[in-house]
């Protein structure tokens, strides 16, 4: 087989590694932040009915503007705003709804972000993020030819107004990423930070809210900031809370003018008829799909309590996962957990590991395995010095 090194690969891609998490066949997989619960029966039935209804028309191209899906996503996000109410930190009125012309969708939120970077970044431009954060952000930016600038987060992985504004003014990026709740740390970013970043830049500000449905009552979505901010984008996904990772449907809300720019770079008919039909059927049953969110949040909190009992430092999380610190040897602990049939994630943060919430049985299996390992190997696998 010809080696990649002998082929005329782009110079800026040489030496890079593709995104990916270890795929290991173990009973308990808690490493990629999936929703642990199967798609509910009523949603499955609706999917089957909807796909059957369009199957005879697959000889035709899909709706390029995904009109029906756009309407349903706008309705869902409008409901998010109504349920959340008016954030007390804001002085301007909060929108009561999201209109369909503000919606963009693609094959997972990664493709949504890729479209944004294709249109508003690219060669000769730069994108900035606050790390550690979602590892696909720099990969997406760099794949469009943009330079990537990473600014370290502060204590406990927080971002303050002063820190964020200073970073944006120092580097003058064309695109800024703010991930909230942040992956892989789980903590959220206040709206005032997002407002300040927007005011400090002339570029695009992307707020990645992939895990927003798992957040606590104090969380405020950046959807409320959209009025009067034509360079702001709020990205979400159906992969996590909606238990729809296999369907690959991500979406975003932004000013209609910004959305127009994404039409210039998307591939023709980028959302298949099957993908649109599946997402439409699912969005007709939001209560069923989101039924597991509260239980996953409860299991997350069980993990937090159990890990803290062992003396680990657990970052406060608004997501469906937790990052715990103080691990003496993350690689060894990860390996011992795999040997016990439990797969979690080493995200490359020194002395830390990440585990996502699972079912009650999966959480019990993880906590039991941790207790057994720490009792057997207290010196080599326990807490690192604080």
Tab-separated table of C-alpha atoms in Angstrom:
chain	number	residue	atom	x	y	z
A	1	UNK	CA	0.000	0.000	0.000
A	2	UNK	CA	1.246	3.490	-0.831
A	3	UNK	CA	2.177	5.507	2.243
A	4	UNK	CA	0.427	8.791	2.864
A	5	UNK	CA	3.812	10.467	3.164
A	6	UNK	CA	4.589	9.712	-0.476
A	7	UNK	CA	1.423	11.398	-1.747
A	8	UNK	CA	1.029	15.130	-2.516
A	9	UNK	CA	-0.906	15.868	0.676
A	10	UNK	CA	-1.396	19.508	1.638
A	11	UNK	CA	1.614	20.678	3.632
A	12	UNK	CA	-0.562	21.966	6.469
A	13	UNK	CA	-2.105	18.490	6.910
A	14	UNK	CA	1.165	16.600	7.208
A	15	UNK	CA	1.854	15.166	10.646
A	16	UNK	CA	-1.715	15.542	11.872
A	17	UNK	CA	-3.807	12.761	13.384
A	18	UNK	CA	-7.463	12.182	12.489
A	19	UNK	CA	-10.153	12.655	15.098
A	20	UNK	CA	-11.299	9.516	16.834
A	21	UNK	CA	-11.904	7.776	20.119
A	22	UNK	CA	-10.813	4.192	20.876
A	23	UNK	CA	-13.417	1.654	19.761
A	24	UNK	CA	-13.283	-1.286	22.156
A	25	UNK	CA	-15.931	-3.959	22.578
A	26	UNK	CA	-16.667	-3.828	26.306
A	27	UNK	CA	-19.967	-4.085	28.209
A	28	UNK	CA	-19.926	-0.494	29.495
A	29	UNK	CA	-18.974	2.272	27.047
A	30	UNK	CA	-18.856	5.701	28.655
A	31	UNK	CA	-16.293	7.426	26.454
A	32	UNK	CA	-18.006	9.384	23.645
A	33	UNK	CA	-20.829	11.208	25.459
A	34	UNK	CA	-23.599	9.267	23.748
A	35	UNK	CA	-27.090	9.115	25.182
A	36	UNK	CA	-27.257	5.789	27.001
A	37	UNK	CA	-30.943	5.206	26.289
A	38	UNK	CA	-32.334	3.626	23.127
A	39	UNK	CA	-34.659	5.591	20.859
A	40	UNK	CA	-38.166	5.279	22.402
A	41	UNK	CA	-40.677	2.926	20.828
A	42	UNK	CA	-43.096	5.666	19.736
A	43	UNK	CA	-40.281	7.497	17.960
A	44	UNK	CA	-39.090	4.293	16.311
A	45	UNK	CA	-42.610	3.643	15.020
A	46	UNK	CA	-42.876	7.186	13.695
A	47	UNK	CA	-39.492	6.833	11.985
A	48	UNK	CA	-40.508	3.627	10.275
A	49	UNK	CA	-43.767	5.143	9.087
A	50	UNK	CA	-42.120	8.316	7.809
A	51	UNK	CA	-39.305	6.531	5.994
A	52	UNK	CA	-41.755	4.102	4.408
A	53	UNK	CA	-43.849	7.021	3.193
A	54	UNK	CA	-40.949	8.617	1.299
A	55	UNK	CA	-39.160	5.466	0.134
A	56	UNK	CA	-40.866	5.460	-3.270
A	57	UNK	CA	-39.631	9.025	-3.920
A	58	UNK	CA	-35.936	8.384	-3.343
A	59	UNK	CA	-35.389	8.638	-7.096
A	60	UNK	CA	-35.804	12.396	-6.603
A	61	UNK	CA	-33.388	14.779	-4.935
A	62	UNK	CA	-34.273	15.927	-1.420
A	63	UNK	CA	-35.565	19.371	-0.499
A	64	UNK	CA	-32.400	21.424	-0.712
A	65	UNK	CA	-33.753	23.924	1.815
A	66	UNK	CA	-35.071	21.222	4.210
A	67	UNK	CA	-38.161	23.364	4.706
A	68	UNK	CA	-40.228	21.074	6.923
A	69	UNK	CA	-37.227	20.257	9.112
A	70	UNK	CA	-36.292	23.931	9.392
A	71	UNK	CA	-39.788	24.751	10.650
A	72	UNK	CA	-39.659	22.005	13.284
A	73	UNK	CA	-36.216	23.054	14.525
A	74	UNK	CA	-37.357	26.667	14.768
A	75	UNK	CA	-40.375	25.544	16.802
A	76	UNK	CA	-38.152	23.526	19.136
A	77	UNK	CA	-35.722	26.385	19.774
A	78	UNK	CA	-38.604	28.801	20.252
A	79	UNK	CA	-39.861	26.461	22.952
A	80	UNK	CA	-36.420	26.527	24.579
A	81	UNK	CA	-36.598	30.315	24.801
A	82	UNK	CA	-40.129	30.310	26.193
A	83	UNK	CA	-39.263	27.776	28.886
A	84	UNK	CA	-36.111	29.582	29.908
A	85	UNK	CA	-37.701	33.008	30.216
A	86	UNK	CA	-35.838	36.258	30.361
A	87	UNK	CA	-32.241	36.031	31.652
A	88	UNK	CA	-31.915	38.549	34.488
A	89	UNK	CA	-28.440	39.637	33.323
A	90	UNK	CA	-29.819	41.035	30.072
A	91	UNK	CA	-31.285	44.478	29.596
A	92	UNK	CA	-32.510	44.011	26.019
A	93	UNK	CA	-35.737	42.117	25.320
A	94	UNK	CA	-35.343	38.405	24.747
A	95	UNK	CA	-36.830	37.042	21.502
A	96	UNK	CA	-40.001	35.063	21.942
A	97	UNK	CA	-39.278	32.842	18.973
A	98	UNK	CA	-36.729	31.690	16.412
A	99	UNK	CA	-37.876	32.043	12.816
A	100	UNK	CA	-37.272	29.312	10.209
A	101	UNK	CA	-35.039	31.577	8.113
A	102	UNK	CA	-32.620	31.712	11.072
A	103	UNK	CA	-32.077	27.928	10.996
A	104	UNK	CA	-29.292	25.953	9.355
A	105	UNK	CA	-28.881	22.175	9.558
A	106	UNK	CA	-26.343	19.638	8.347
A	107	UNK	CA	-24.967	16.143	8.946
A	108	UNK	CA	-24.066	16.599	12.591
A	109	UNK	CA	-23.005	19.807	14.304
A	110	UNK	CA	-19.469	19.252	12.993
A	111	UNK	CA	-20.673	19.840	9.431
A	112	UNK	CA	-22.598	22.905	10.578
A	113	UNK	CA	-19.372	24.281	12.068
A	114	UNK	CA	-17.454	23.304	8.947
A	115	UNK	CA	-19.877	25.293	6.788
A	116	UNK	CA	-19.456	28.332	9.045
A	117	UNK	CA	-15.659	28.126	8.877
A	118	UNK	CA	-15.718	27.563	5.116
A	119	UNK	CA	-17.774	30.697	4.647
A	120	UNK	CA	-16.235	32.975	7.261
A	121	UNK	CA	-12.693	31.698	7.865
A	122	UNK	CA	-10.362	29.892	5.436
A	123	UNK	CA	-6.847	30.734	4.177
A	124	UNK	CA	-5.414	33.963	5.506
A	125	UNK	CA	-7.928	34.089	8.363
A	126	UNK	CA	-7.855	32.773	11.921
A	127	UNK	CA	-10.095	31.120	14.486
A	128	UNK	CA	-9.666	31.311	18.256
A	129	UNK	CA	-10.831	29.006	21.017
A	130	UNK	CA	-10.316	28.682	24.770
A	131	UNK	CA	-8.696	25.375	25.659
A	132	UNK	CA	-9.086	22.737	26.702
A	133	UNK	CA	-12.244	22.488	24.634
A	134	UNK	CA	-13.807	20.372	21.897
A	135	UNK	CA	-10.954	18.890	19.887
A	136	UNK	CA	-12.836	19.162	16.589
A	137	UNK	CA	-12.869	22.964	16.683
A	138	UNK	CA	-9.189	23.335	15.692
A	139	UNK	CA	-9.428	20.437	13.244
A	140	UNK	CA	-12.395	22.018	11.485
A	141	UNK	CA	-10.734	25.419	11.403
A	142	UNK	CA	-7.441	24.087	10.098
A	143	UNK	CA	-9.138	21.888	7.501
A	144	UNK	CA	-10.476	25.083	5.896
A	145	UNK	CA	-6.982	26.548	5.830
A	146	UNK	CA	-7.512	28.933	8.735
A	147	UNK	CA	-4.896	29.455	11.432
A	148	UNK	CA	-5.866	28.169	14.882
A	149	UNK	CA	-5.214	30.196	18.028
A	150	UNK	CA	-5.745	28.518	21.396
A	151	UNK	CA	-5.942	30.593	24.565
A	152	UNK	CA	-5.755	28.723	27.893
A	153	UNK	CA	-8.777	28.848	30.166
A	154	UNK	CA	-8.419	30.187	33.675
A	155	UNK	CA	-8.766	28.523	37.069
A	156	UNK	CA	-11.198	25.591	37.088
A	157	UNK	CA	-11.420	25.968	33.293
A	158	UNK	CA	-13.495	29.142	33.577
A	159	UNK	CA	-13.501	32.073	31.145
A	160	UNK	CA	-13.872	35.561	32.598
A	161	UNK	CA	-14.915	38.701	30.740
A	162	UNK	CA	-11.491	40.346	31.118
A	163	UNK	CA	-9.610	37.235	30.029
A	164	UNK	CA	-11.822	36.666	26.989
A	165	UNK	CA	-11.827	40.280	25.835
A	166	UNK	CA	-8.054	40.549	26.214
A	167	UNK	CA	-7.551	37.400	24.112
A	168	UNK	CA	-9.846	38.607	21.340
A	169	UNK	CA	-8.305	42.083	21.214
A	170	UNK	CA	-4.769	40.678	21.269
A	171	UNK	CA	-5.255	38.172	18.438
A	172	UNK	CA	-8.065	39.770	16.361
A	173	UNK	CA	-9.456	36.426	15.138
A	174	UNK	CA	-12.009	36.170	12.337
A	175	UNK	CA	-13.948	33.488	14.235
A	176	UNK	CA	-14.246	32.868	17.985
A	177	UNK	CA	-15.451	29.577	19.480
A	178	UNK	CA	-17.169	29.470	22.875
A	179	UNK	CA	-18.251	25.995	23.946
A	180	UNK	CA	-20.861	25.975	26.722
A	181	UNK	CA	-21.307	23.605	28.457
A	182	UNK	CA	-17.689	23.006	27.552
A	183	UNK	CA	-16.425	19.679	26.287
A	184	UNK	CA	-14.428	18.027	27.899
A	185	UNK	CA	-14.670	19.953	31.177
A	186	UNK	CA	-18.468	20.300	31.493
A	187	UNK	CA	-18.587	23.834	32.914
A	188	UNK	CA	-20.688	26.621	31.382
A	189	UNK	CA	-19.825	30.156	30.309
A	190	UNK	CA	-21.968	33.095	31.491
A	191	UNK	CA	-23.880	35.151	28.940
A	192	UNK	CA	-21.996	38.286	29.898
A	193	UNK	CA	-18.780	36.687	28.622
A	194	UNK	CA	-20.423	35.913	25.279
A	195	UNK	CA	-21.767	39.468	25.050
A	196	UNK	CA	-18.332	40.908	25.835
A	197	UNK	CA	-16.580	38.707	23.269
A	198	UNK	CA	-19.081	39.715	20.600
A	199	UNK	CA	-18.571	43.397	21.348
A	200	UNK	CA	-14.769	42.998	21.265
A	201	UNK	CA	-14.564	41.478	17.769
A	202	UNK	CA	-15.710	42.216	14.244
A	203	UNK	CA	-15.673	38.503	13.444
A	204	UNK	CA	-18.069	35.605	13.797
A	205	UNK	CA	-18.783	34.292	17.303
A	206	UNK	CA	-19.854	30.639	17.485
A	207	UNK	CA	-21.467	29.406	20.689
A	208	UNK	CA	-21.394	25.600	20.696
A	209	UNK	CA	-24.293	24.414	22.900
A	210	UNK	CA	-24.188	20.706	22.053
A	211	UNK	CA	-24.908	19.718	25.677
A	212	UNK	CA	-27.287	22.533	26.655
A	213	UNK	CA	-30.262	20.272	27.393
A	214	UNK	CA	-28.364	18.657	30.270
A	215	UNK	CA	-27.579	21.953	31.994
A	216	UNK	CA	-28.944	23.012	35.358
A	217	UNK	CA	-31.515	25.746	36.055
A	218	UNK	CA	-28.878	28.499	36.183
A	219	UNK	CA	-27.773	27.884	32.590
A	220	UNK	CA	-28.831	30.510	30.037
A	221	UNK	CA	-28.753	29.798	26.314
A	222	UNK	CA	-27.069	32.238	23.961
A	223	UNK	CA	-30.155	32.021	21.735
A	224	UNK	CA	-31.444	34.929	23.797
A	225	UNK	CA	-28.537	37.067	22.541
A	226	UNK	CA	-29.294	36.702	18.829
A	227	UNK	CA	-31.398	39.864	18.259
A	228	UNK	CA	-29.185	42.679	17.007
A	229	UNK	CA	-26.106	40.457	16.765
A	230	UNK	CA	-25.788	39.390	13.109
A	231	UNK	CA	-22.358	37.780	13.641
A	232	UNK	CA	-23.492	35.417	16.412
A	233	UNK	CA	-24.232	31.734	15.781
A	234	UNK	CA	-25.626	29.250	18.301
A	235	UNK	CA	-24.930	25.628	17.352
A	236	UNK	CA	-26.713	22.565	18.743
A	237	UNK	CA	-27.146	18.883	17.934
A	238	UNK	CA	-29.644	16.030	18.071
A	239	UNK	CA	-26.844	13.564	18.878
A	240	UNK	CA	-26.762	13.973	22.657
A	241	UNK	CA	-29.955	14.783	24.549
A	242	UNK	CA	-32.134	13.603	21.649
A	243	UNK	CA	-30.468	10.149	21.557
A	244	UNK	CA	-30.081	10.561	17.809
A	245	UNK	CA	-26.320	10.271	17.263
A	246	UNK	CA	-26.675	7.705	14.477
A	247	UNK	CA	-28.945	9.962	12.436
A	248	UNK	CA	-26.287	12.729	12.171
A	249	UNK	CA	-28.289	15.921	12.478
A	250	UNK	CA	-26.806	19.148	13.792
A	251	UNK	CA	-28.303	22.598	13.524
A	252	UNK	CA	-27.686	26.246	14.300
A	253	UNK	CA	-29.569	29.510	14.707
A	254	UNK	CA	-28.243	32.828	13.427
A	255	UNK	CA	-29.219	35.967	11.575
A	256	UNK	CA	-30.749	35.079	8.168
A	257	UNK	CA	-27.974	37.029	6.449
A	258	UNK	CA	-25.305	34.873	8.082
A	259	UNK	CA	-27.237	31.753	7.082
A	260	UNK	CA	-27.209	32.935	3.464
A	261	UNK	CA	-23.426	32.719	3.524
A	262	UNK	CA	-23.601	29.029	4.404
A	263	UNK	CA	-25.551	28.288	1.225
A	264	UNK	CA	-22.480	29.341	-0.756
A	265	UNK	CA	-20.322	26.524	0.617
A	266	UNK	CA	-22.667	23.595	1.295
A	267	UNK	CA	-22.645	20.672	-1.082
A	268	UNK	CA	-25.759	20.286	-3.261
A	269	UNK	CA	-28.527	18.424	-1.416
A	270	UNK	CA	-26.301	17.932	1.621
A	271	UNK	CA	-29.165	16.568	3.767
A	272	UNK	CA	-30.632	13.390	2.329
A	273	UNK	CA	-34.375	12.748	2.203
A	274	UNK	CA	-33.866	9.937	4.727
A	275	UNK	CA	-32.026	12.183	7.172
A	276	UNK	CA	-34.674	14.875	6.885
A	277	UNK	CA	-37.497	12.372	7.318
A	278	UNK	CA	-35.881	10.791	10.371
A	279	UNK	CA	-35.274	14.140	12.051
A	280	UNK	CA	-38.799	15.343	11.259
A	281	UNK	CA	-40.314	12.214	12.783
A	282	UNK	CA	-38.124	12.559	15.865
A	283	UNK	CA	-38.910	16.244	16.391
A	284	UNK	CA	-42.594	15.412	16.379
A	285	UNK	CA	-41.946	13.532	19.650
A	286	UNK	CA	-39.596	15.805	21.635
A	287	UNK	CA	-40.934	14.776	25.045
A	288	UNK	CA	-40.208	11.102	24.364
A	289	UNK	CA	-36.745	11.788	23.002
A	290	UNK	CA	-35.804	14.055	25.878
A	291	UNK	CA	-37.254	11.757	28.551
A	292	UNK	CA	-33.824	10.385	29.434
A	293	UNK	CA	-32.188	13.771	30.050
A	294	UNK	CA	-33.263	14.038	33.680
A	295	UNK	CA	-32.156	10.481	34.426
A	296	UNK	CA	-28.778	11.000	32.753
A	297	UNK	CA	-28.296	14.160	34.802
A	298	UNK	CA	-29.066	12.149	37.926
A	299	UNK	CA	-26.504	9.499	36.948
A	300	UNK	CA	-23.948	12.239	36.256
A	301	UNK	CA	-24.503	13.553	39.767
A	302	UNK	CA	-24.072	10.014	41.158
A	303	UNK	CA	-20.705	9.839	39.437
A	304	UNK	CA	-19.707	13.219	40.825
A	305	UNK	CA	-20.588	12.156	44.365
A	306	UNK	CA	-18.830	8.788	44.043
A	307	UNK	CA	-15.650	10.247	42.596
A	308	UNK	CA	-15.500	12.921	45.258
A	309	UNK	CA	-15.847	10.264	47.942
A	310	UNK	CA	-12.630	8.782	46.555
A	311	UNK	CA	-10.978	12.195	46.904
A	312	UNK	CA	-10.909	13.215	43.249
A	313	UNK	CA	-11.450	16.797	42.164
A	314	UNK	CA	-14.516	16.790	39.908
A	315	UNK	CA	-15.249	19.802	37.713
A	316	UNK	CA	-18.826	21.058	38.134
A	317	UNK	CA	-20.658	19.870	35.014
A	318	UNK	CA	-23.704	21.073	33.081
A	319	UNK	CA	-23.213	18.318	30.496
A	320	UNK	CA	-23.833	14.558	30.416
A	321	UNK	CA	-20.250	13.830	31.466
A	322	UNK	CA	-17.758	14.731	34.157
A	323	UNK	CA	-14.036	15.438	34.154
A	324	UNK	CA	-12.231	14.259	37.275
A	325	UNK	CA	-8.738	15.395	38.248
A	326	UNK	CA	-6.053	14.144	40.590
A	327	UNK	CA	-5.384	10.844	38.769
A	328	UNK	CA	-1.835	9.674	39.434
A	329	UNK	CA	-1.550	7.695	36.185
A	330	UNK	CA	-4.466	8.305	33.778
A	331	UNK	CA	-3.259	5.764	31.219
A	332	UNK	CA	-2.950	3.013	33.806
A	333	UNK	CA	-6.326	3.780	35.390
A	334	UNK	CA	-7.948	3.859	31.938
A	335	UNK	CA	-6.378	0.475	31.147
A	336	UNK	CA	-7.509	-1.121	34.415
A	337	UNK	CA	-11.060	0.089	33.811
A	338	UNK	CA	-11.038	-1.449	30.336
A	339	UNK	CA	-9.878	-4.726	31.871
A	340	UNK	CA	-12.997	-4.561	34.046
A	341	UNK	CA	-15.204	-3.929	31.032
A	342	UNK	CA	-15.599	-0.157	31.432
A	343	UNK	CA	-14.434	2.270	28.728
A	344	UNK	CA	-13.996	5.975	29.567
A	345	UNK	CA	-11.949	8.721	27.848
A	346	UNK	CA	-8.435	10.041	28.272
A	347	UNK	CA	-8.782	13.519	26.751
A	348	UNK	CA	-5.143	14.441	27.170
A	349	UNK	CA	-5.508	16.761	30.158
A	350	UNK	CA	-2.717	15.856	32.616
A	351	UNK	CA	-3.912	13.968	35.684
A	352	UNK	CA	-7.486	13.803	34.391
A	353	UNK	CA	-10.025	11.465	32.802
A	354	UNK	CA	-13.553	11.998	31.469
A	355	UNK	CA	-16.566	9.714	31.881
A	356	UNK	CA	-20.045	10.224	30.491
A	357	UNK	CA	-23.270	9.430	32.305
A	358	UNK	CA	-24.916	6.116	31.525
A	359	UNK	CA	-27.791	4.021	32.720
A	360	UNK	CA	-28.153	3.208	36.397
A	361	UNK	CA	-26.458	-0.152	35.797
A	362	UNK	CA	-23.604	1.426	33.828
A	363	UNK	CA	-22.999	4.048	36.498
A	364	UNK	CA	-22.939	1.331	39.143
A	365	UNK	CA	-20.481	-0.692	37.059
A	366	UNK	CA	-18.160	2.306	36.708
A	367	UNK	CA	-18.248	3.250	40.388
A	368	UNK	CA	-17.791	-0.382	41.450
A	369	UNK	CA	-14.813	-0.810	39.125
A	370	UNK	CA	-13.250	2.392	40.419
A	371	UNK	CA	-13.630	1.271	44.032
A	372	UNK	CA	-12.093	-2.137	43.284
A	373	UNK	CA	-9.147	-0.664	41.388
A	374	UNK	CA	-8.385	1.985	43.984
A	375	UNK	CA	-8.523	-0.544	46.815
A	376	UNK	CA	-6.197	-2.929	44.962
A	377	UNK	CA	-3.744	-0.340	43.620
A	378	UNK	CA	-3.889	2.657	45.977
A	379	UNK	CA	-0.338	3.812	45.326
A	380	UNK	CA	-0.110	3.494	41.554
A	381	UNK	CA	-3.674	4.279	40.493
A	382	UNK	CA	-5.023	6.571	43.160
A	383	UNK	CA	-5.071	10.296	43.515
A	384	UNK	CA	-2.108	12.326	42.424
A	385	UNK	CA	-0.692	14.931	44.819
A	386	UNK	CA	-2.824	18.094	44.970
